[in-house]
Every structure is written in C-alpha cells, then in structure tokens.
PDB file of C-alpha atoms in Angstrom:
ATOM      1  CA  MET A   1      40.240  38.708  49.723  1.00  0.00           C
ATOM      2  CA  THR A   2      38.169  39.370  52.858  1.00  0.00           C
ATOM      3  CA  THR A   3      35.004  41.462  52.931  1.00  0.00           C
ATOM      4  CA  SER A   4      36.729  44.284  54.829  1.00  0.00           C
ATOM      5  CA  THR A   5      39.557  44.316  52.315  1.00  0.00           C
ATOM      6  CA  THR A   6      37.077  44.417  49.443  1.00  0.00           C
ATOM      7  CA  ILE A   7      35.246  47.386  50.982  1.00  0.00           C
ATOM      8  CA  MET A   8      38.498  49.238  51.628  1.00  0.00           C
ATOM      9  CA  THR A   9      39.730  48.603  48.100  1.00  0.00           C
ATOM     10  CA  THR A  10      36.436  49.775  46.643  1.00  0.00           C
ATOM     11  CA  LYS A  11      36.491  52.946  48.748  1.00  0.00           C
ATOM     12  CA  ASN A  12      39.974  53.764  47.503  1.00  0.00           C
ATOM     13  CA  TYR A  13      38.910  53.030  43.944  1.00  0.00           C
ATOM     14  CA  PHE A  14      36.010  55.450  44.014  1.00  0.00           C
ATOM     15  CA  SER A  15      37.866  58.175  45.916  1.00  0.00           C
ATOM     16  CA  SER A  16      40.493  58.308  43.153  1.00  0.00           C
ATOM     17  CA  TYR A  17      37.896  59.412  40.623  1.00  0.00           C
ATOM     18  CA  ASN A  18      36.931  63.066  40.762  1.00  0.00           C
ATOM     19  CA  PHE A  19      33.848  64.532  39.149  1.00  0.00           C
ATOM     20  CA  GLU A  20      35.685  65.741  36.057  1.00  0.00           C
ATOM     21  CA  GLN A  21      37.030  62.257  35.308  1.00  0.00           C
ATOM     22  CA  MET A  22      33.565  60.725  35.682  1.00  0.00           C
ATOM     23  CA  LEU A  23      32.233  63.041  32.987  1.00  0.00           C
ATOM     24  CA  HIS A  24      34.695  61.566  30.471  1.00  0.00           C
ATOM     25  CA  ILE A  25      33.696  57.925  30.476  1.00  0.00           C
ATOM     26  CA  LYS A  26      35.628  55.733  28.054  1.00  0.00           C
ATOM     27  CA  PHE A  27      35.099  52.181  26.975  1.00  0.00           C
ATOM     28  CA  ASP A  28      37.501  49.587  28.298  1.00  0.00           C
ATOM     29  CA  PRO A  29      39.646  49.032  25.184  1.00  0.00           C
ATOM     30  CA  LYS A  30      39.486  45.279  25.710  1.00  0.00           C
ATOM     31  CA  PHE A  31      35.763  45.261  24.967  1.00  0.00           C
ATOM     32  CA  LEU A  32      35.535  47.985  22.355  1.00  0.00           C
ATOM     33  CA  PRO A  33      35.965  45.395  19.560  1.00  0.00           C
ATOM     34  CA  VAL A  34      33.056  43.398  20.992  1.00  0.00           C
ATOM     35  CA  VAL A  35      30.784  46.455  20.947  1.00  0.00           C
ATOM     36  CA  ALA A  36      31.881  47.311  17.402  1.00  0.00           C
ATOM     37  CA  THR A  37      31.464  43.714  16.251  1.00  0.00           C
ATOM     38  CA  SER A  38      28.000  43.509  17.792  1.00  0.00           C
ATOM     39  CA  PHE A  39      26.959  46.775  16.133  1.00  0.00           C
ATOM     40  CA  THR A  40      28.315  45.671  12.742  1.00  0.00           C
ATOM     41  CA  LEU A  41      26.792  42.200  12.977  1.00  0.00           C
ATOM     42  CA  PHE A  42      23.307  43.496  13.767  1.00  0.00           C
ATOM     43  CA  ILE A  43      23.485  46.040  10.946  1.00  0.00           C
ATOM     44  CA  PHE A  44      24.606  43.258   8.574  1.00  0.00           C
ATOM     45  CA  LEU A  45      21.786  40.989   9.748  1.00  0.00           C
ATOM     46  CA  TYR A  46      19.257  43.791   9.341  1.00  0.00           C
ATOM     47  CA  LYS A  47      20.425  44.813   5.874  1.00  0.00           C
ATOM     48  CA  PHE A  48      21.244  41.481   4.241  1.00  0.00           C
ATOM     49  CA  ILE A  49      20.646  38.221   6.135  1.00  0.00           C
ATOM     50  CA  ASN A  50      17.197  38.903   7.620  1.00  0.00           C
ATOM     51  CA  PRO A  51      15.632  40.119   4.338  1.00  0.00           C
ATOM     52  CA  PHE A  52      17.209  37.252   2.372  1.00  0.00           C
ATOM     53  CA  LEU A  53      15.964  34.525   4.729  1.00  0.00           C
ATOM     54  CA  SER A  54      12.572  36.184   5.170  1.00  0.00           C
ATOM     55  CA  ASN A  55      12.049  36.366   1.421  1.00  0.00           C
ATOM     56  CA  LEU A  56      13.093  32.726   1.158  1.00  0.00           C
ATOM     57  CA  LEU A  57      10.986  31.366   4.019  1.00  0.00           C
ATOM     58  CA  ILE A  58       8.000  33.722   4.397  1.00  0.00           C
ATOM     59  CA  LYS A  59       5.561  33.542   1.497  1.00  0.00           C
ATOM     60  CA  ASP A  60       3.927  36.926   2.175  1.00  0.00           C
ATOM     61  CA  TYR A  61       7.173  38.813   2.804  1.00  0.00           C
ATOM     62  CA  LYS A  62       7.390  40.146  -0.766  1.00  0.00           C
ATOM     63  CA  ASN A  63       3.991  41.806  -0.280  1.00  0.00           C
ATOM     64  CA  PHE A  64       5.071  43.728   2.828  1.00  0.00           C
ATOM     65  CA  THR A  65       5.337  47.497   2.709  1.00  0.00           C
ATOM     66  CA  ILE A  66       8.777  49.070   3.127  1.00  0.00           C
ATOM     67  CA  ALA A  67       7.868  50.039   6.692  1.00  0.00           C
ATOM     68  CA  GLN A  68       6.831  46.461   7.483  1.00  0.00           C
ATOM     69  CA  LYS A  69      10.060  45.063   6.022  1.00  0.00           C
ATOM     70  CA  VAL A  70      12.146  47.474   8.090  1.00  0.00           C
ATOM     71  CA  ASP A  71      10.199  46.656  11.247  1.00  0.00           C
ATOM     72  CA  TRP A  72      10.278  42.920  10.497  1.00  0.00           C
ATOM     73  CA  SER A  73      14.064  42.892  10.165  1.00  0.00           C
ATOM     74  CA  THR A  74      14.654  44.975  13.295  1.00  0.00           C
ATOM     75  CA  ARG A  75      12.417  42.646  15.296  1.00  0.00           C
ATOM     76  CA  ILE A  76      14.390  39.625  14.134  1.00  0.00           C
ATOM     77  CA  ASN A  77      17.503  41.398  15.419  1.00  0.00           C
ATOM     78  CA  SER A  78      15.704  42.180  18.654  1.00  0.00           C
ATOM     79  CA  SER A  79      14.758  38.530  19.157  1.00  0.00           C
ATOM     80  CA  ILE A  80      18.301  37.305  18.436  1.00  0.00           C
ATOM     81  CA  ASN A  81      19.728  39.800  20.908  1.00  0.00           C
ATOM     82  CA  SER A  82      17.159  38.973  23.588  1.00  0.00           C
ATOM     83  CA  PHE A  83      17.651  35.227  23.289  1.00  0.00           C
ATOM     84  CA  THR A  84      21.451  35.481  23.424  1.00  0.00           C
ATOM     85  CA  VAL A  85      21.561  38.003  26.254  1.00  0.00           C
ATOM     86  CA  GLY A  86      18.822  36.252  28.225  1.00  0.00           C
ATOM     87  CA  ILE A  87      20.599  32.883  28.196  1.00  0.00           C
ATOM     88  CA  ILE A  88      23.887  34.422  29.367  1.00  0.00           C
ATOM     89  CA  CYS A  89      22.068  36.460  31.997  1.00  0.00           C
ATOM     90  CA  ILE A  90      20.291  33.436  33.481  1.00  0.00           C
ATOM     91  CA  TYR A  91      23.552  31.486  33.519  1.00  0.00           C
ATOM     92  CA  MET A  92      25.277  34.271  35.447  1.00  0.00           C
ATOM     93  CA  MET A  93      22.438  34.530  37.948  1.00  0.00           C
ATOM     94  CA  ILE A  94      22.799  30.816  38.666  1.00  0.00           C
ATOM     95  CA  ALA A  95      26.531  30.162  38.319  1.00  0.00           C
ATOM     96  CA  ASP A  96      28.359  33.390  39.180  1.00  0.00           C
ATOM     97  CA  HIS A  97      28.057  33.662  42.962  1.00  0.00           C
ATOM     98  CA  GLY A  98      30.544  36.518  43.077  1.00  0.00           C
ATOM     99  CA  LEU A  99      28.069  38.719  41.243  1.00  0.00           C
ATOM    100  CA  GLU A 100      25.496  38.714  44.034  1.00  0.00           C
ATOM    101  CA  ALA A 101      28.169  38.804  46.734  1.00  0.00           C
ATOM    102  CA  ASN A 102      29.691  41.960  45.215  1.00  0.00           C
ATOM    103  CA  PRO A 103      26.761  43.894  43.714  1.00  0.00           C
ATOM    104  CA  LEU A 104      28.464  47.302  43.704  1.00  0.00           C
ATOM    105  CA  LEU A 105      31.910  46.522  42.316  1.00  0.00           C
ATOM    106  CA  TYR A 106      32.826  43.330  40.491  1.00  0.00           C
ATOM    107  CA  LYS A 107      34.684  42.423  37.312  1.00  0.00           C
ATOM    108  CA  SER A 108      33.148  39.703  35.196  1.00  0.00           C
ATOM    109  CA  TYR A 109      34.392  39.220  31.649  1.00  0.00           C
ATOM    110  CA  LEU A 110      31.261  37.287  30.755  1.00  0.00           C
ATOM    111  CA  LEU A 111      29.056  40.140  31.960  1.00  0.00           C
ATOM    112  CA  LYS A 112      31.200  42.678  30.102  1.00  0.00           C
ATOM    113  CA  THR A 113      30.899  40.573  26.943  1.00  0.00           C
ATOM    114  CA  ASN A 114      27.136  40.365  27.396  1.00  0.00           C
ATOM    115  CA  LEU A 115      26.889  44.110  27.952  1.00  0.00           C
ATOM    116  CA  SER A 116      29.028  44.744  24.875  1.00  0.00           C
ATOM    117  CA  ILE A 117      26.616  42.665  22.799  1.00  0.00           C
ATOM    118  CA  VAL A 118      23.652  44.568  24.228  1.00  0.00           C
ATOM    119  CA  ILE A 119      25.222  47.989  23.724  1.00  0.00           C
ATOM    120  CA  GLY A 120      26.131  47.143  20.128  1.00  0.00           C
ATOM    121  CA  TYR A 121      22.581  45.973  19.458  1.00  0.00           C
ATOM    122  CA  LEU A 122      20.955  48.995  21.125  1.00  0.00           C
ATOM    123  CA  LEU A 123      23.144  51.403  19.177  1.00  0.00           C
ATOM    124  CA  SER A 124      22.401  49.629  15.891  1.00  0.00           C
ATOM    125  CA  ASP A 125      18.662  49.593  16.562  1.00  0.00           C
ATOM    126  CA  THR A 126      18.708  53.260  17.543  1.00  0.00           C
ATOM    127  CA  ALA A 127      20.588  54.129  14.343  1.00  0.00           C
ATOM    128  CA  ILE A 128      18.068  52.202  12.231  1.00  0.00           C
ATOM    129  CA  SER A 129      15.153  53.843  14.062  1.00  0.00           C
ATOM    130  CA  MET A 130      16.602  57.295  13.457  1.00  0.00           C
ATOM    131  CA  ILE A 131      17.165  56.618   9.746  1.00  0.00           C
ATOM    132  CA  HIS A 132      13.630  55.257   9.358  1.00  0.00           C
ATOM    133  CA  TYR A 133      11.975  57.364  12.037  1.00  0.00           C
ATOM    134  CA  ASN A 134       8.970  58.209   9.843  1.00  0.00           C
ATOM    135  CA  LYS A 135       8.335  54.495   9.313  1.00  0.00           C
ATOM    136  CA  ILE A 136       9.153  52.790  12.623  1.00  0.00           C
ATOM    137  CA  GLY A 137      10.261  55.568  14.983  1.00  0.00           C
ATOM    138  CA  ASP A 138       9.047  55.120  18.563  1.00  0.00           C
ATOM    139  CA  PRO A 139      10.172  57.768  21.078  1.00  0.00           C
ATOM    140  CA  PHE A 140       9.614  55.430  24.038  1.00  0.00           C
ATOM    141  CA  SER A 141      11.760  52.679  22.524  1.00  0.00           C
ATOM    142  CA  MET A 142      14.497  55.114  21.552  1.00  0.00           C
ATOM    143  CA  ALA A 143      14.468  56.668  25.030  1.00  0.00           C
ATOM    144  CA  HIS A 144      14.621  53.173  26.521  1.00  0.00           C
ATOM    145  CA  HIS A 145      17.610  52.302  24.308  1.00  0.00           C
ATOM    146  CA  LEU A 146      19.593  55.471  25.015  1.00  0.00           C
ATOM    147  CA  VAL A 147      18.967  55.400  28.763  1.00  0.00           C
ATOM    148  CA  SER A 148      19.989  51.734  28.873  1.00  0.00           C
ATOM    149  CA  VAL A 149      23.184  52.392  26.907  1.00  0.00           C
ATOM    150  CA  TYR A 150      24.078  55.250  29.248  1.00  0.00           C
ATOM    151  CA  ALA A 151      23.761  52.985  32.280  1.00  0.00           C
ATOM    152  CA  PHE A 152      25.423  49.929  30.745  1.00  0.00           C
ATOM    153  CA  VAL A 153      28.454  51.941  29.629  1.00  0.00           C
ATOM    154  CA  HIS A 154      29.193  52.706  33.285  1.00  0.00           C
ATOM    155  CA  VAL A 155      29.180  49.000  34.127  1.00  0.00           C
ATOM    156  CA  LEU A 156      31.211  48.070  31.064  1.00  0.00           C
ATOM    157  CA  THR A 157      33.972  50.611  31.615  1.00  0.00           C
ATOM    158  CA  LEU A 158      34.185  50.897  35.392  1.00  0.00           C
ATOM    159  CA  ASP A 159      32.835  47.579  36.728  1.00  0.00           C
ATOM    160  CA  VAL A 160      30.298  49.368  38.940  1.00  0.00           C
ATOM    161  CA  MET A 161      26.796  48.097  39.790  1.00  0.00           C
ATOM    162  CA  PRO A 162      27.323  44.766  37.948  1.00  0.00           C
ATOM    163  CA  TYR A 163      24.612  42.829  39.779  1.00  0.00           C
ATOM    164  CA  PHE A 164      22.007  45.432  38.931  1.00  0.00           C
ATOM    165  CA  ALA A 165      22.982  45.532  35.261  1.00  0.00           C
ATOM    166  CA  ASN A 166      22.655  41.758  35.002  1.00  0.00           C
ATOM    167  CA  PHE A 167      19.335  41.828  36.850  1.00  0.00           C
ATOM    168  CA  ARG A 168      17.936  44.404  34.432  1.00  0.00           C
ATOM    169  CA  LEU A 169      18.943  42.210  31.497  1.00  0.00           C
ATOM    170  CA  LEU A 170      16.437  39.600  32.704  1.00  0.00           C
ATOM    171  CA  ALA A 171      13.794  41.874  31.195  1.00  0.00           C
ATOM    172  CA  GLU A 172      15.010  40.814  27.746  1.00  0.00           C
ATOM    173  CA  LEU A 173      13.325  37.433  28.228  1.00  0.00           C
ATOM    174  CA  SER A 174       9.948  39.008  27.444  1.00  0.00           C
ATOM    175  CA  THR A 175      11.014  40.611  24.161  1.00  0.00           C
ATOM    176  CA  PRO A 176      10.766  37.586  21.793  1.00  0.00           C
ATOM    177  CA  LEU A 177       7.100  37.101  22.697  1.00  0.00           C
ATOM    178  CA  VAL A 178       6.402  40.787  22.042  1.00  0.00           C
ATOM    179  CA  ASN A 179       7.993  40.381  18.616  1.00  0.00           C
ATOM    180  CA  ILE A 180       6.078  37.175  17.878  1.00  0.00           C
ATOM    181  CA  ARG A 181       2.836  39.046  18.507  1.00  0.00           C
ATOM    182  CA  TRP A 182       3.852  41.646  15.922  1.00  0.00           C
ATOM    183  CA  PHE A 183       4.898  38.916  13.455  1.00  0.00           C
ATOM    184  CA  LEU A 184       1.518  37.185  13.801  1.00  0.00           C
ATOM    185  CA  ASP A 185      -0.329  40.457  13.354  1.00  0.00           C
ATOM    186  CA  THR A 186       1.703  41.347  10.255  1.00  0.00           C
ATOM    187  CA  LEU A 187       1.038  37.890   8.790  1.00  0.00           C
ATOM    188  CA  LYS A 188      -2.666  38.641   9.266  1.00  0.00           C
ATOM    189  CA  PHE A 189      -3.386  36.023  11.908  1.00  0.00           C
ATOM    190  CA  SER A 190      -6.802  36.594  13.418  1.00  0.00           C
ATOM    191  CA  LYS A 191      -6.594  38.264  16.825  1.00  0.00           C
ATOM    192  CA  THR A 192      -8.952  35.579  18.097  1.00  0.00           C
ATOM    193  CA  SER A 193      -6.878  32.705  16.676  1.00  0.00           C
ATOM    194  CA  LYS A 194      -5.403  30.211  19.115  1.00  0.00           C
ATOM    195  CA  ALA A 195      -1.816  31.177  18.236  1.00  0.00           C
ATOM    196  CA  PHE A 196      -2.482  34.895  18.708  1.00  0.00           C
ATOM    197  CA  VAL A 197      -4.404  34.503  21.969  1.00  0.00           C
ATOM    198  CA  CYS A 198      -1.925  32.043  23.528  1.00  0.00           C
ATOM    199  CA  ASN A 199       1.066  34.193  22.590  1.00  0.00           C
ATOM    200  CA  GLY A 200      -0.652  37.333  23.887  1.00  0.00           C
ATOM    201  CA  LEU A 201      -1.436  35.781  27.258  1.00  0.00           C
ATOM    202  CA  LEU A 202       2.049  34.262  27.584  1.00  0.00           C
ATOM    203  CA  MET A 203       3.647  37.552  26.517  1.00  0.00           C
ATOM    204  CA  THR A 204       1.750  39.507  29.173  1.00  0.00           C
ATOM    205  CA  LEU A 205       2.505  36.900  31.833  1.00  0.00           C
ATOM    206  CA  VAL A 206       6.251  36.753  31.101  1.00  0.00           C
ATOM    207  CA  PHE A 207       6.434  40.555  30.828  1.00  0.00           C
ATOM    208  CA  PHE A 208       4.767  40.791  34.240  1.00  0.00           C
ATOM    209  CA  PHE A 209       7.221  38.393  35.884  1.00  0.00           C
ATOM    210  CA  VAL A 210      10.494  39.706  34.419  1.00  0.00           C
ATOM    211  CA  ARG A 211       9.669  43.430  34.322  1.00  0.00           C
ATOM    212  CA  ILE A 212       6.864  44.236  36.769  1.00  0.00           C
ATOM    213  CA  LEU A 213       7.086  41.650  39.553  1.00  0.00           C
ATOM    214  CA  ALA A 214      10.875  42.028  39.368  1.00  0.00           C
ATOM    215  CA  MET A 215      10.597  45.700  40.380  1.00  0.00           C
ATOM    216  CA  PRO A 216      10.115  45.250  44.161  1.00  0.00           C
ATOM    217  CA  ILE A 217      12.792  42.541  44.206  1.00  0.00           C
ATOM    218  CA  TYR A 218      15.198  44.846  42.388  1.00  0.00           C
ATOM    219  CA  TRP A 219      14.512  47.868  44.583  1.00  0.00           C
ATOM    220  CA  TRP A 220      14.805  45.775  47.744  1.00  0.00           C
ATOM    221  CA  LYS A 221      18.305  44.790  46.614  1.00  0.00           C
ATOM    222  CA  VAL A 222      19.074  48.472  46.006  1.00  0.00           C
ATOM    223  CA  TYR A 223      17.938  49.218  49.552  1.00  0.00           C
ATOM    224  CA  THR A 224      20.125  46.462  51.034  1.00  0.00           C
ATOM    225  CA  VAL A 225      23.244  47.945  49.427  1.00  0.00           C
ATOM    226  CA  ALA A 226      22.208  51.548  50.089  1.00  0.00           C
ATOM    227  CA  ILE A 227      22.484  50.980  53.842  1.00  0.00           C
ATOM    228  CA  THR A 228      26.027  49.598  53.611  1.00  0.00           C
ATOM    229  CA  PRO A 229      29.118  51.739  54.358  1.00  0.00           C
ATOM    230  CA  LEU A 230      30.243  51.356  50.747  1.00  0.00           C
ATOM    231  CA  TRP A 231      27.213  53.105  49.220  1.00  0.00           C
ATOM    232  CA  PRO A 232      28.244  56.724  50.004  1.00  0.00           C
ATOM    233  CA  HIS A 233      31.562  56.070  48.257  1.00  0.00           C
ATOM    234  CA  THR A 234      29.966  55.100  44.945  1.00  0.00           C
ATOM    235  CA  GLY A 235      29.794  58.736  43.871  1.00  0.00           C
ATOM    236  CA  HIS A 236      27.409  59.662  41.083  1.00  0.00           C
ATOM    237  CA  PHE A 237      26.972  56.027  40.066  1.00  0.00           C
ATOM    238  CA  ARG A 238      24.285  55.593  42.722  1.00  0.00           C
ATOM    239  CA  PHE A 239      22.273  58.389  41.124  1.00  0.00           C
ATOM    240  CA  VAL A 240      22.702  56.823  37.685  1.00  0.00           C
ATOM    241  CA  LEU A 241      21.442  53.552  39.150  1.00  0.00           C
ATOM    242  CA  ILE A 242      18.366  55.107  40.757  1.00  0.00           C
ATOM    243  CA  ILE A 243      17.398  57.634  38.080  1.00  0.00           C
ATOM    244  CA  VAL A 244      17.966  55.398  35.057  1.00  0.00           C
ATOM    245  CA  CYS A 245      16.123  52.439  36.555  1.00  0.00           C
ATOM    246  CA  THR A 246      13.229  54.645  37.646  1.00  0.00           C
ATOM    247  CA  ILE A 247      12.857  55.869  34.057  1.00  0.00           C
ATOM    248  CA  LEU A 248      13.028  52.317  32.713  1.00  0.00           C
ATOM    249  CA  ASP A 249      10.428  51.133  35.217  1.00  0.00           C
ATOM    250  CA  ILE A 250       8.059  53.942  34.235  1.00  0.00           C
ATOM    251  CA  ILE A 251       8.429  52.957  30.563  1.00  0.00           C
ATOM    252  CA  ASN A 252       7.840  49.292  31.443  1.00  0.00           C
ATOM    253  CA  LEU A 253       4.707  50.171  33.418  1.00  0.00           C
ATOM    254  CA  TYR A 254       3.427  52.138  30.434  1.00  0.00           C
ATOM    255  CA  TRP A 255       4.082  49.204  28.079  1.00  0.00           C
ATOM    256  CA  PHE A 256       2.485  46.741  30.511  1.00  0.00           C
ATOM    257  CA  SER A 257      -0.657  48.861  30.794  1.00  0.00           C
ATOM    258  CA  LYS A 258      -0.969  48.731  26.994  1.00  0.00           C
ATOM    259  CA  MET A 259      -0.499  44.950  27.052  1.00  0.00           C
ATOM    260  CA  VAL A 260      -3.196  44.470  29.677  1.00  0.00           C
ATOM    261  CA  ARG A 261      -5.646  46.608  27.712  1.00  0.00           C
ATOM    262  CA  GLY A 262      -4.813  44.631  24.575  1.00  0.00           C
ATOM    263  CA  CYS A 263      -5.331  41.311  26.369  1.00  0.00           C
ATOM    264  CA  LEU A 264      -8.689  42.445  27.713  1.00  0.00           C
ATOM    265  CA  ARG A 265      -9.831  43.480  24.234  1.00  0.00           C
ATOM    266  CA  ILE A 266      -8.806  40.121  22.764  1.00  0.00           C
ATOM    267  CA  MET A 267     -10.427  38.151  25.593  1.00  0.00           C
ATOM    268  CA  ARG A 268     -13.667  40.087  25.125  1.00  0.00           C
ATOM    269  CA  ALA A 269     -13.495  39.393  21.388  1.00  0.00           C
ATOM    270  CA  VAL A 270     -12.899  35.662  21.969  1.00  0.00           C
ATOM    271  CA  TYR A 271     -15.741  35.527  24.488  1.00  0.00           C
ATOM    272  CA  GLY A 272     -18.040  37.354  22.089  1.00  0.00           C
ATOM    273  CA  LYS A 273     -17.092  35.002  19.250  1.00  0.00           C
ATOM    274  CA  LYS A 274     -17.865  31.916  21.334  1.00  0.00           C
ATOM    275  CA  HIS A 275     -21.181  33.277  22.591  1.00  0.00           C
ATOM    276  CA  GLY A 276     -22.176  35.254  19.525  1.00  0.00           C
TER     277      GLY A 276
END
C-alpha cells in the first residue's frame, strides 16, 4: 500500500465516525479476554501469590503492618507489569518499523496485547487502591492510572495513535527502581547504605531519561505529524493525545522534582556521614 493510499484510507476511516459514535468507545472483542485475564491475574497475584512468596522468602514480612503488606504486594505487581511491558515496548521500537512509519493509524497485535496487559494491570491497581484508599491511596497515582487507561483504550479499540502509545510505555522502565527504593526503605535499609544510595541515583537517572528527557522527543514527533494533511482528520483523538499526555507529563515532572529533592537529601546525609 502506497503512502497516498494509506492517507486516503485513513481519511475515509475517520470521516465515517461521527461524534456520537466516538463517545461510545468499545473494546475490540478480540482483546477483551486479554484485558480480563490481565486484570484477574494481577488480582490473583496480589491476593495469593505475592503474600505467599513474600512470607516464604522475606524474613521481616510477617512483621509488616497491613498497610505495608498491601503496598508491598501492589508494588510486586507493578514491577512485574513494568518489566513485561517494557521488554515488549523496546522490542517494538526496534523491530516494528511500521509503527514509526504509521504513527497515527496502525494495527499491531503485539501492541494491542501489550496495551491489554497494561490496561488490566492499571484497572486492578486502581481497584486495590480504592478498596484500601485509607492505607495506600495516592490521588496522583490514581489520576495517572485513569488518564492512561482512557488514552490506551482509544489505541486498543480504534488503532489510533499507536506510535505515541508505545512511546509512552517506555516510561514503565523506571518503575521497578522506584519500587526497589520502597522495598529497601520498608526493610529498614539505611538511607545512607550503598544499596539505597546506588538505587536512588540510578532510579532518578533512569526516570530522567525515560520520562523527562523523552518529553521533547515525544512532542517533536507530535509536531511532525500535526503538520501533515492527515492530522485534521483524526477528529477528537488529537485532543486526547495532547491533553492526556500533557497531564501525564505534569505528573511526571512533579514526581521527578520529589526524586531530585530526595536525592539531594541523601547525598547531603552521605557527605555529612563521611565528614562528620
């Protein structure tokens, strides 16, 4: 299929969807089982597998408070999701050349599978956070989850903005290090210990590269497609792309500012310990 044919086909595709139809977004039935399976699996891991293995392998786990056990289990889920999604995302960035060539409209079953996993995880984590809001509820994390689900559902069901969805998933690569920091803190590692300091510095560095430094690269790509003839025919999806990603970037900047302040405090503590 030539480029002109692709553009024409995409224009016809978007023109056939009126505003009323866009308001009633439905999952592609082919991937609904994947979303449901992902949701169920993460709930099962949270409720049964994570506590069982943690109690078996972590000596201090039995002394955790209920809030710590809930948070511990959700962070294991978070790390599993991030590792799985991150690997698939990197593979697609390298191997799937059609994704970058067709950033506005492209069908990839691997991407749809990856998004289904993510959506299932985000919904499960949101449900757990709502049930245990008094213990682990974080409005920023919940807002991040819900906004992400809203955007990813568009990609999953209508194959729009696939490149940008995959690009945003790169941010998941920083999550395991964030969770490791919490694990170390909960296990009462000293904040000036080598493990804590090294993880904190690496966490901030990776977070910077995949979430902060990635911002201008991402928005430059948005600009390059926004000046194409196809962009005006993408309907309200372009506004979803811009508004949702702006919100996510603001949240990421807020989190990064907290990380930097935390790193500075730890570095001052380490310096004071060495020269005290």
